[in-house]
Amino acid sequence: RAKEKRVQNKFLARYVSLPNQNKIWTVTVSPELRDRTPLVMVHGFGGGVGLWILNMDSLSARRTLHTFDLLGFGRSSRPTFPRDPEGAEDEFVTSIETWRETMGIPSMILLGHSLGGFLATSYSIKYPDRVKHLILVDPWGFPLRPTDPSEIRAPPTWVKAVASVLGRSNPLAVLRVAGPWGPGLVQRFRPDFKRKFADFFEDDTISEYIYHCNAQNPSGETAFKAMMESFGWARRPMLERIHLIRKDVPITMIYGANTWIDTSTGKKVKLQRPDSYVRDLVSWPSEDQV
């Protein structure tokens, strides 16, 4: 049974049809606040717009917020992506730009989480005029893979579980094979989700949402697999390209207290962009998390 708490601000949820017939599931919060640059948020691997629910009201208090399911994920269309890493990345980036054009958004504050951070950075390289500020939250795919195994940070259990099926299948194939037991697998490997969303849902709604986001044709998932060297690293690391973003585009990098992403990436980006605004913020665990 779901609790009564829900998004309080005015919002609009609908499909945005692109010229190539693909559809992007889009949620806009506080659409009436048109006088400030809107915030556009891009979710991570295996996610969707629903995972932003805890942040929607606060982030749309003073400006319009747009979030959407990436092409190939969630409720958006699931086309066949190119099988090479550059082609797959370009397909994602082009779909974001076509979505922006269709939405009529002149410029935006662009926030990306995990895979979304990687794609938001790639977008900013190609379309800097559209980005007023780039915000990266635990961005995936930045560092080069270390040659020394001792330098590799141990990933959490759920990442190891996903990585265990790589090479044999797409990363989330185990969820599709599990069928009706899929939501239970999500709950087993990510019990933190249920705790995190407890104010909104007292049942297994969030586990079921993640399962259904990933139980369909693995379109975006296949593209992600083409882009990665292994689950933690990209074939085309973004640290090798971050200098290509125009100097006047400010960048803020945020790392959570329990992130498995390399938090030194922010300092490395600063070194790559000495004449640009780059701020990196790292949260520290609270006493009950230590």
PDB file of C-alpha atoms in Angstrom:
ATOM      1  CA  ARG A   1       0.000   0.000   0.000  1.00  0.00           C
ATOM      2  CA  ALA A   2       1.458   3.348  -1.033  1.00  0.00           C
ATOM      3  CA  LYS A   3       1.513   6.244   1.417  1.00  0.00           C
ATOM      4  CA  GLU A   4      -0.322   9.491   0.751  1.00  0.00           C
ATOM      5  CA  LYS A   5       2.853  11.541   0.316  1.00  0.00           C
ATOM      6  CA  ARG A   6       3.461  12.602  -3.269  1.00  0.00           C
ATOM      7  CA  VAL A   7       5.010  15.373  -5.342  1.00  0.00           C
ATOM      8  CA  GLN A   8       3.409  18.593  -4.057  1.00  0.00           C
ATOM      9  CA  ASN A   9       4.369  21.015  -6.817  1.00  0.00           C
ATOM     10  CA  LYS A  10       2.419  21.189 -10.062  1.00  0.00           C
ATOM     11  CA  PHE A  11       3.721  18.624 -12.542  1.00  0.00           C
ATOM     12  CA  LEU A  12       3.058  17.291 -16.013  1.00  0.00           C
ATOM     13  CA  ALA A  13       3.953  13.757 -17.183  1.00  0.00           C
ATOM     14  CA  ARG A  14       3.727  12.805 -20.857  1.00  0.00           C
ATOM     15  CA  TYR A  15       5.486  11.317 -23.881  1.00  0.00           C
ATOM     16  CA  VAL A  16       7.476  13.740 -26.027  1.00  0.00           C
ATOM     17  CA  SER A  17       7.537  12.502 -29.632  1.00  0.00           C
ATOM     18  CA  LEU A  18      10.781  13.056 -31.523  1.00  0.00           C
ATOM     19  CA  PRO A  19      10.903  13.573 -35.323  1.00  0.00           C
ATOM     20  CA  ASN A  20      12.333  10.048 -35.798  1.00  0.00           C
ATOM     21  CA  GLN A  21       9.214   8.576 -34.119  1.00  0.00           C
ATOM     22  CA  ASN A  22      10.980   7.716 -30.858  1.00  0.00           C
ATOM     23  CA  LYS A  23       9.127   8.773 -27.720  1.00  0.00           C
ATOM     24  CA  ILE A  24      10.755  10.125 -24.557  1.00  0.00           C
ATOM     25  CA  TRP A  25       8.817   9.800 -21.289  1.00  0.00           C
ATOM     26  CA  THR A  26       9.107  13.211 -19.633  1.00  0.00           C
ATOM     27  CA  VAL A  27       8.087  14.697 -16.289  1.00  0.00           C
ATOM     28  CA  THR A  28       8.050  18.494 -15.854  1.00  0.00           C
ATOM     29  CA  VAL A  29       7.636  19.972 -12.365  1.00  0.00           C
ATOM     30  CA  SER A  30       6.691  23.619 -11.719  1.00  0.00           C
ATOM     31  CA  PRO A  31       6.139  24.380 -15.441  1.00  0.00           C
ATOM     32  CA  GLU A  32       4.802  27.833 -14.519  1.00  0.00           C
ATOM     33  CA  LEU A  33       8.238  29.075 -13.326  1.00  0.00           C
ATOM     34  CA  ARG A  34       9.416  30.210 -16.752  1.00  0.00           C
ATOM     35  CA  ASP A  35      11.544  33.200 -15.746  1.00  0.00           C
ATOM     36  CA  ARG A  36      14.596  31.199 -14.651  1.00  0.00           C
ATOM     37  CA  THR A  37      16.830  28.743 -16.505  1.00  0.00           C
ATOM     38  CA  PRO A  38      15.276  25.284 -16.091  1.00  0.00           C
ATOM     39  CA  LEU A  39      17.038  22.338 -14.476  1.00  0.00           C
ATOM     40  CA  VAL A  40      17.216  19.176 -16.600  1.00  0.00           C
ATOM     41  CA  MET A  41      18.180  15.923 -14.847  1.00  0.00           C
ATOM     42  CA  VAL A  42      19.513  12.785 -16.550  1.00  0.00           C
ATOM     43  CA  HIS A  43      19.237   9.516 -14.618  1.00  0.00           C
ATOM     44  CA  GLY A  44      21.769   6.709 -14.342  1.00  0.00           C
ATOM     45  CA  PHE A  45      22.006   3.146 -15.632  1.00  0.00           C
ATOM     46  CA  GLY A  46      18.895   1.044 -15.067  1.00  0.00           C
ATOM     47  CA  GLY A  47      16.978   4.001 -13.623  1.00  0.00           C
ATOM     48  CA  GLY A  48      14.173   6.309 -14.663  1.00  0.00           C
ATOM     49  CA  VAL A  49      12.342   9.493 -13.716  1.00  0.00           C
ATOM     50  CA  GLY A  50      10.743   7.821 -10.688  1.00  0.00           C
ATOM     51  CA  LEU A  51      14.052   7.659  -8.835  1.00  0.00           C
ATOM     52  CA  TRP A  52      14.143  11.483  -8.628  1.00  0.00           C
ATOM     53  CA  ILE A  53      10.912  11.639  -6.595  1.00  0.00           C
ATOM     54  CA  LEU A  54      12.673  12.516  -3.324  1.00  0.00           C
ATOM     55  CA  ASN A  55      14.260  15.583  -4.972  1.00  0.00           C
ATOM     56  CA  MET A  56      11.526  16.874  -7.267  1.00  0.00           C
ATOM     57  CA  ASP A  57       9.775  19.329  -4.947  1.00  0.00           C
ATOM     58  CA  SER A  58      12.892  20.913  -3.465  1.00  0.00           C
ATOM     59  CA  LEU A  59      14.673  21.263  -6.818  1.00  0.00           C
ATOM     60  CA  SER A  60      11.615  22.783  -8.508  1.00  0.00           C
ATOM     61  CA  ALA A  61      10.841  25.332  -5.775  1.00  0.00           C
ATOM     62  CA  ARG A  62      12.383  28.227  -7.724  1.00  0.00           C
ATOM     63  CA  ARG A  63      12.698  26.982 -11.294  1.00  0.00           C
ATOM     64  CA  THR A  64      11.112  24.512 -13.700  1.00  0.00           C
ATOM     65  CA  LEU A  65      12.500  20.985 -13.465  1.00  0.00           C
ATOM     66  CA  HIS A  66      12.513  18.572 -16.396  1.00  0.00           C
ATOM     67  CA  THR A  67      13.490  14.935 -16.119  1.00  0.00           C
ATOM     68  CA  PHE A  68      13.059  12.151 -18.642  1.00  0.00           C
ATOM     69  CA  ASP A  69      13.713   8.469 -19.227  1.00  0.00           C
ATOM     70  CA  LEU A  70      16.785   8.144 -21.411  1.00  0.00           C
ATOM     71  CA  LEU A  71      16.237   6.595 -24.818  1.00  0.00           C
ATOM     72  CA  GLY A  72      16.321   2.832 -24.309  1.00  0.00           C
ATOM     73  CA  PHE A  73      15.386   2.993 -20.609  1.00  0.00           C
ATOM     74  CA  GLY A  74      12.252   3.236 -18.474  1.00  0.00           C
ATOM     75  CA  ARG A  75       9.128   4.115 -20.435  1.00  0.00           C
ATOM     76  CA  SER A  76      10.957   5.679 -23.399  1.00  0.00           C
ATOM     77  CA  SER A  77      11.296   4.039 -26.806  1.00  0.00           C
ATOM     78  CA  ARG A  78      13.777   1.193 -27.107  1.00  0.00           C
ATOM     79  CA  PRO A  79      15.432   1.395 -30.528  1.00  0.00           C
ATOM     80  CA  THR A  80      18.417  -0.577 -31.745  1.00  0.00           C
ATOM     81  CA  PHE A  81      21.604   1.323 -30.865  1.00  0.00           C
ATOM     82  CA  PRO A  82      24.914   1.189 -32.748  1.00  0.00           C
ATOM     83  CA  ARG A  83      27.165  -1.546 -31.311  1.00  0.00           C
ATOM     84  CA  ASP A  84      30.346   0.566 -31.181  1.00  0.00           C
ATOM     85  CA  PRO A  85      31.031   2.771 -28.127  1.00  0.00           C
ATOM     86  CA  GLU A  86      31.217   6.077 -30.006  1.00  0.00           C
ATOM     87  CA  GLY A  87      28.077   5.356 -32.015  1.00  0.00           C
ATOM     88  CA  ALA A  88      26.093   4.316 -28.936  1.00  0.00           C
ATOM     89  CA  GLU A  89      27.193   7.440 -27.043  1.00  0.00           C
ATOM     90  CA  ASP A  90      26.316   9.689 -29.995  1.00  0.00           C
ATOM     91  CA  GLU A  91      22.855   8.126 -30.223  1.00  0.00           C
ATOM     92  CA  PHE A  92      22.158   8.997 -26.588  1.00  0.00           C
ATOM     93  CA  VAL A  93      23.515  12.547 -26.962  1.00  0.00           C
ATOM     94  CA  THR A  94      21.598  13.194 -30.185  1.00  0.00           C
ATOM     95  CA  SER A  95      18.371  12.004 -28.541  1.00  0.00           C
ATOM     96  CA  ILE A  96      18.914  14.446 -25.642  1.00  0.00           C
ATOM     97  CA  GLU A  97      19.483  17.336 -28.050  1.00  0.00           C
ATOM     98  CA  THR A  98      16.464  16.391 -30.190  1.00  0.00           C
ATOM     99  CA  TRP A  99      14.362  16.167 -27.009  1.00  0.00           C
ATOM    100  CA  ARG A 100      15.590  19.652 -25.968  1.00  0.00           C
ATOM    101  CA  GLU A 101      14.696  21.093 -29.377  1.00  0.00           C
ATOM    102  CA  THR A 102      11.263  19.475 -29.297  1.00  0.00           C
ATOM    103  CA  MET A 103      10.664  20.792 -25.768  1.00  0.00           C
ATOM    104  CA  GLY A 104      11.686  24.318 -26.833  1.00  0.00           C
ATOM    105  CA  ILE A 105      14.281  24.732 -24.058  1.00  0.00           C
ATOM    106  CA  PRO A 106      16.810  27.435 -25.125  1.00  0.00           C
ATOM    107  CA  SER A 107      19.363  26.601 -22.418  1.00  0.00           C
ATOM    108  CA  MET A 108      19.482  24.628 -19.178  1.00  0.00           C
ATOM    109  CA  ILE A 109      21.294  23.701 -16.032  1.00  0.00           C
ATOM    110  CA  LEU A 110      22.178  20.103 -16.884  1.00  0.00           C
ATOM    111  CA  LEU A 111      22.524  17.565 -14.067  1.00  0.00           C
ATOM    112  CA  GLY A 112      23.546  13.970 -14.687  1.00  0.00           C
ATOM    113  CA  HIS A 113      23.839  11.067 -12.258  1.00  0.00           C
ATOM    114  CA  SER A 114      26.132   8.073 -12.889  1.00  0.00           C
ATOM    115  CA  LEU A 115      25.712   7.112 -16.573  1.00  0.00           C
ATOM    116  CA  GLY A 116      23.654  10.300 -16.915  1.00  0.00           C
ATOM    117  CA  GLY A 117      26.712  12.277 -15.792  1.00  0.00           C
ATOM    118  CA  PHE A 118      28.810  10.694 -18.520  1.00  0.00           C
ATOM    119  CA  LEU A 119      26.181  11.501 -21.156  1.00  0.00           C
ATOM    120  CA  ALA A 120      25.584  15.037 -19.824  1.00  0.00           C
ATOM    121  CA  THR A 121      29.327  15.687 -20.149  1.00  0.00           C
ATOM    122  CA  SER A 122      29.384  14.322 -23.692  1.00  0.00           C
ATOM    123  CA  TYR A 123      26.376  16.523 -24.495  1.00  0.00           C
ATOM    124  CA  SER A 124      28.157  19.585 -23.070  1.00  0.00           C
ATOM    125  CA  ILE A 125      31.167  18.954 -25.312  1.00  0.00           C
ATOM    126  CA  LYS A 126      28.942  18.946 -28.376  1.00  0.00           C
ATOM    127  CA  TYR A 127      26.338  21.564 -27.412  1.00  0.00           C
ATOM    128  CA  PRO A 128      27.996  24.038 -24.990  1.00  0.00           C
ATOM    129  CA  ASP A 129      25.652  26.877 -25.987  1.00  0.00           C
ATOM    130  CA  ARG A 130      22.765  24.977 -24.407  1.00  0.00           C
ATOM    131  CA  VAL A 131      24.427  24.368 -21.013  1.00  0.00           C
ATOM    132  CA  LYS A 132      24.507  27.156 -18.416  1.00  0.00           C
ATOM    133  CA  HIS A 133      25.991  24.896 -15.733  1.00  0.00           C
ATOM    134  CA  LEU A 134      26.975  21.212 -15.768  1.00  0.00           C
ATOM    135  CA  ILE A 135      26.358  19.340 -12.508  1.00  0.00           C
ATOM    136  CA  LEU A 136      27.725  15.811 -12.201  1.00  0.00           C
ATOM    137  CA  VAL A 137      26.582  13.541  -9.359  1.00  0.00           C
ATOM    138  CA  ASP A 138      28.686  10.398  -8.883  1.00  0.00           C
ATOM    139  CA  PRO A 139      29.487  10.434 -12.615  1.00  0.00           C
ATOM    140  CA  TRP A 140      30.358   7.100 -14.198  1.00  0.00           C
ATOM    141  CA  GLY A 141      32.982   6.569 -16.876  1.00  0.00           C
ATOM    142  CA  PHE A 142      35.530   9.288 -16.100  1.00  0.00           C
ATOM    143  CA  PRO A 143      38.804   7.632 -14.979  1.00  0.00           C
ATOM    144  CA  LEU A 144      41.025   5.370 -17.006  1.00  0.00           C
ATOM    145  CA  ARG A 145      41.021   1.811 -15.736  1.00  0.00           C
ATOM    146  CA  PRO A 146      44.058   1.307 -13.448  1.00  0.00           C
ATOM    147  CA  THR A 147      46.668  -1.166 -14.642  1.00  0.00           C
ATOM    148  CA  ASP A 148      47.489  -2.034 -11.017  1.00  0.00           C
ATOM    149  CA  PRO A 149      44.635  -4.129  -9.505  1.00  0.00           C
ATOM    150  CA  SER A 150      45.456  -2.775  -6.030  1.00  0.00           C
ATOM    151  CA  GLU A 151      44.376   0.693  -7.194  1.00  0.00           C
ATOM    152  CA  ILE A 152      40.871  -0.508  -8.059  1.00  0.00           C
ATOM    153  CA  ARG A 153      38.343   0.483  -5.404  1.00  0.00           C
ATOM    154  CA  ALA A 154      36.235  -2.458  -4.224  1.00  0.00           C
ATOM    155  CA  PRO A 155      32.670  -2.046  -5.565  1.00  0.00           C
ATOM    156  CA  PRO A 156      29.554  -2.777  -3.476  1.00  0.00           C
ATOM    157  CA  THR A 157      27.854  -6.172  -3.587  1.00  0.00           C
ATOM    158  CA  TRP A 158      25.205  -5.136  -6.115  1.00  0.00           C
ATOM    159  CA  VAL A 159      27.875  -3.977  -8.582  1.00  0.00           C
ATOM    160  CA  LYS A 160      29.691  -7.305  -8.201  1.00  0.00           C
ATOM    161  CA  ALA A 161      26.407  -9.108  -8.838  1.00  0.00           C
ATOM    162  CA  VAL A 162      25.810  -7.141 -12.042  1.00  0.00           C
ATOM    163  CA  ALA A 163      29.421  -7.584 -13.136  1.00  0.00           C
ATOM    164  CA  SER A 164      29.155 -11.338 -12.637  1.00  0.00           C
ATOM    165  CA  VAL A 165      26.858 -11.661 -15.655  1.00  0.00           C
ATOM    166  CA  LEU A 166      28.876  -9.387 -17.930  1.00  0.00           C
ATOM    167  CA  GLY A 167      30.414 -11.012 -20.952  1.00  0.00           C
ATOM    168  CA  ARG A 168      27.709 -13.664 -21.020  1.00  0.00           C
ATOM    169  CA  SER A 169      24.770 -11.308 -21.372  1.00  0.00           C
ATOM    170  CA  ASN A 170      23.580  -7.762 -20.852  1.00  0.00           C
ATOM    171  CA  PRO A 171      24.093  -6.386 -17.327  1.00  0.00           C
ATOM    172  CA  LEU A 172      20.497  -6.782 -16.137  1.00  0.00           C
ATOM    173  CA  ALA A 173      19.648 -10.022 -17.940  1.00  0.00           C
ATOM    174  CA  VAL A 174      19.363 -11.793 -14.589  1.00  0.00           C
ATOM    175  CA  LEU A 175      16.332  -9.609 -13.744  1.00  0.00           C
ATOM    176  CA  ARG A 176      14.534 -10.611 -16.938  1.00  0.00           C
ATOM    177  CA  VAL A 177      15.342 -14.287 -16.436  1.00  0.00           C
ATOM    178  CA  ALA A 178      14.034 -14.053 -12.866  1.00  0.00           C
ATOM    179  CA  GLY A 179      10.556 -13.090 -14.113  1.00  0.00           C
ATOM    180  CA  PRO A 180       8.158 -12.605 -11.182  1.00  0.00           C
ATOM    181  CA  TRP A 181      11.044 -13.012  -8.738  1.00  0.00           C
ATOM    182  CA  GLY A 182      12.772  -9.968 -10.271  1.00  0.00           C
ATOM    183  CA  PRO A 183      11.482  -7.388  -7.744  1.00  0.00           C
ATOM    184  CA  GLY A 184      12.721  -9.681  -4.966  1.00  0.00           C
ATOM    185  CA  LEU A 185      16.195  -9.686  -6.519  1.00  0.00           C
ATOM    186  CA  VAL A 186      16.191  -5.886  -6.617  1.00  0.00           C
ATOM    187  CA  GLN A 187      15.224  -5.832  -2.945  1.00  0.00           C
ATOM    188  CA  ARG A 188      17.934  -8.360  -2.079  1.00  0.00           C
ATOM    189  CA  PHE A 189      20.798  -6.541  -3.789  1.00  0.00           C
ATOM    190  CA  ARG A 190      19.588  -2.965  -3.136  1.00  0.00           C
ATOM    191  CA  PRO A 191      17.767  -3.031   0.238  1.00  0.00           C
ATOM    192  CA  ASP A 192      18.796   0.609   0.642  1.00  0.00           C
ATOM    193  CA  PHE A 193      16.207   1.624  -1.964  1.00  0.00           C
ATOM    194  CA  LYS A 194      13.278   0.617   0.236  1.00  0.00           C
ATOM    195  CA  ARG A 195      14.731   2.535   3.198  1.00  0.00           C
ATOM    196  CA  LYS A 196      15.535   5.577   1.075  1.00  0.00           C
ATOM    197  CA  PHE A 197      11.999   5.884  -0.312  1.00  0.00           C
ATOM    198  CA  ALA A 198      10.200   4.922   2.921  1.00  0.00           C
ATOM    199  CA  ASP A 199       8.548   8.357   3.213  1.00  0.00           C
ATOM    200  CA  PHE A 200       6.754   7.766  -0.096  1.00  0.00           C
ATOM    201  CA  PHE A 201       6.189   4.008  -0.183  1.00  0.00           C
ATOM    202  CA  GLU A 202       5.749   1.537   2.669  1.00  0.00           C
ATOM    203  CA  ASP A 203       5.572  -1.467   0.353  1.00  0.00           C
ATOM    204  CA  ASP A 204       7.811  -2.810  -2.471  1.00  0.00           C
ATOM    205  CA  THR A 205       6.706  -0.185  -5.013  1.00  0.00           C
ATOM    206  CA  ILE A 206      10.216   1.124  -5.681  1.00  0.00           C
ATOM    207  CA  SER A 207      11.692  -2.386  -6.193  1.00  0.00           C
ATOM    208  CA  GLU A 208       8.862  -3.191  -8.582  1.00  0.00           C
ATOM    209  CA  TYR A 209       9.432   0.108 -10.416  1.00  0.00           C
ATOM    210  CA  ILE A 210      13.138  -0.649 -10.955  1.00  0.00           C
ATOM    211  CA  TYR A 211      12.288  -4.181 -12.063  1.00  0.00           C
ATOM    212  CA  HIS A 212       9.743  -3.012 -14.641  1.00  0.00           C
ATOM    213  CA  CYS A 213      12.150  -0.315 -15.890  1.00  0.00           C
ATOM    214  CA  ASN A 214      14.552  -3.108 -16.797  1.00  0.00           C
ATOM    215  CA  ALA A 215      12.341  -6.105 -17.629  1.00  0.00           C
ATOM    216  CA  GLN A 216      11.718  -4.972 -21.209  1.00  0.00           C
ATOM    217  CA  ASN A 217      13.821  -5.136 -24.369  1.00  0.00           C
ATOM    218  CA  PRO A 218      17.402  -4.285 -23.207  1.00  0.00           C
ATOM    219  CA  SER A 219      17.935  -1.455 -25.686  1.00  0.00           C
ATOM    220  CA  GLY A 220      19.765   1.180 -23.623  1.00  0.00           C
ATOM    221  CA  GLU A 221      21.352  -1.597 -21.608  1.00  0.00           C
ATOM    222  CA  THR A 222      22.940  -3.036 -24.764  1.00  0.00           C
ATOM    223  CA  ALA A 223      24.212   0.448 -25.651  1.00  0.00           C
ATOM    224  CA  PHE A 224      25.714   0.808 -22.161  1.00  0.00           C
ATOM    225  CA  LYS A 225      27.470  -2.526 -22.551  1.00  0.00           C
ATOM    226  CA  ALA A 226      28.996  -1.299 -25.832  1.00  0.00           C
ATOM    227  CA  MET A 227      30.273   1.827 -24.046  1.00  0.00           C
ATOM    228  CA  MET A 228      31.879   0.098 -21.068  1.00  0.00           C
ATOM    229  CA  GLU A 229      35.136  -1.786 -20.690  1.00  0.00           C
ATOM    230  CA  SER A 230      33.807  -3.390 -17.537  1.00  0.00           C
ATOM    231  CA  PHE A 231      31.013  -2.164 -15.307  1.00  0.00           C
ATOM    232  CA  GLY A 232      33.139   0.490 -13.612  1.00  0.00           C
ATOM    233  CA  TRP A 233      35.015   1.895 -16.609  1.00  0.00           C
ATOM    234  CA  ALA A 234      34.194   3.376 -19.993  1.00  0.00           C
ATOM    235  CA  ARG A 235      35.874   2.399 -23.242  1.00  0.00           C
ATOM    236  CA  ARG A 236      36.144   6.132 -23.990  1.00  0.00           C
ATOM    237  CA  PRO A 237      36.965   7.630 -20.556  1.00  0.00           C
ATOM    238  CA  MET A 238      35.647  11.124 -20.066  1.00  0.00           C
ATOM    239  CA  LEU A 239      38.801  12.392 -18.320  1.00  0.00           C
ATOM    240  CA  GLU A 240      40.509  12.158 -21.713  1.00  0.00           C
ATOM    241  CA  ARG A 241      37.885  14.524 -23.187  1.00  0.00           C
ATOM    242  CA  ILE A 242      36.724  16.837 -20.400  1.00  0.00           C
ATOM    243  CA  HIS A 243      39.066  19.586 -21.654  1.00  0.00           C
ATOM    244  CA  LEU A 244      36.962  19.770 -24.824  1.00  0.00           C
ATOM    245  CA  ILE A 245      34.076  21.418 -22.954  1.00  0.00           C
ATOM    246  CA  ARG A 246      34.174  25.141 -23.657  1.00  0.00           C
ATOM    247  CA  LYS A 247      36.033  27.071 -20.939  1.00  0.00           C
ATOM    248  CA  ASP A 248      33.073  29.232 -19.928  1.00  0.00           C
ATOM    249  CA  VAL A 249      30.859  26.263 -18.981  1.00  0.00           C
ATOM    250  CA  PRO A 250      30.987  25.908 -15.166  1.00  0.00           C
ATOM    251  CA  ILE A 251      31.157  22.395 -13.724  1.00  0.00           C
ATOM    252  CA  THR A 252      30.154  21.172 -10.261  1.00  0.00           C
ATOM    253  CA  MET A 253      30.933  17.584  -9.262  1.00  0.00           C
ATOM    254  CA  ILE A 254      29.153  16.005  -6.281  1.00  0.00           C
ATOM    255  CA  TYR A 255      30.010  12.669  -4.649  1.00  0.00           C
ATOM    256  CA  GLY A 256      27.805  10.915  -2.107  1.00  0.00           C
ATOM    257  CA  ALA A 257      29.067   9.627   1.230  1.00  0.00           C
ATOM    258  CA  ASN A 258      28.724   5.997   0.131  1.00  0.00           C
ATOM    259  CA  THR A 259      29.693   6.357  -3.516  1.00  0.00           C
ATOM    260  CA  TRP A 260      31.664   3.597  -5.242  1.00  0.00           C
ATOM    261  CA  ILE A 261      32.829   6.111  -7.869  1.00  0.00           C
ATOM    262  CA  ASP A 262      36.415   7.399  -7.651  1.00  0.00           C
ATOM    263  CA  THR A 263      36.052  10.734  -5.820  1.00  0.00           C
ATOM    264  CA  SER A 264      39.500  11.935  -6.937  1.00  0.00           C
ATOM    265  CA  THR A 265      38.028  12.521 -10.386  1.00  0.00           C
ATOM    266  CA  GLY A 266      36.896  16.020  -9.361  1.00  0.00           C
ATOM    267  CA  LYS A 267      40.451  17.108  -8.560  1.00  0.00           C
ATOM    268  CA  LYS A 268      41.651  15.659 -11.864  1.00  0.00           C
ATOM    269  CA  VAL A 269      38.985  17.616 -13.747  1.00  0.00           C
ATOM    270  CA  LYS A 270      40.204  20.794 -11.999  1.00  0.00           C
ATOM    271  CA  LEU A 271      43.722  20.100 -13.268  1.00  0.00           C
ATOM    272  CA  GLN A 272      42.391  19.591 -16.794  1.00  0.00           C
ATOM    273  CA  ARG A 273      40.470  22.891 -16.696  1.00  0.00           C
ATOM    274  CA  PRO A 274      42.744  25.399 -14.876  1.00  0.00           C
ATOM    275  CA  ASP A 275      41.055  28.460 -16.396  1.00  0.00           C
ATOM    276  CA  SER A 276      37.478  27.312 -15.780  1.00  0.00           C
ATOM    277  CA  TYR A 277      35.098  27.072 -12.844  1.00  0.00           C
ATOM    278  CA  VAL A 278      35.232  23.552 -11.416  1.00  0.00           C
ATOM    279  CA  ARG A 279      33.958  22.734  -7.942  1.00  0.00           C
ATOM    280  CA  ASP A 280      34.029  19.270  -6.400  1.00  0.00           C
ATOM    281  CA  LEU A 281      31.993  18.383  -3.316  1.00  0.00           C
ATOM    282  CA  VAL A 282      32.457  15.120  -1.409  1.00  0.00           C
ATOM    283  CA  SER A 283      29.982  14.128   1.311  1.00  0.00           C
ATOM    284  CA  TRP A 284      31.246  12.329   4.385  1.00  0.00           C
ATOM    285  CA  PRO A 285      29.364   9.460   6.041  1.00  0.00           C
ATOM    286  CA  SER A 286      27.263  10.355   9.072  1.00  0.00           C
ATOM    287  CA  GLU A 287      27.988   8.596  12.375  1.00  0.00           C
ATOM    288  CA  ASP A 288      25.303   5.973  11.772  1.00  0.00           C
ATOM    289  CA  GLN A 289      26.827   5.124   8.376  1.00  0.00           C
ATOM    290  CA  VAL A 290      30.386   4.540   9.619  1.00  0.00           C
TER     291      VAL A 290
END
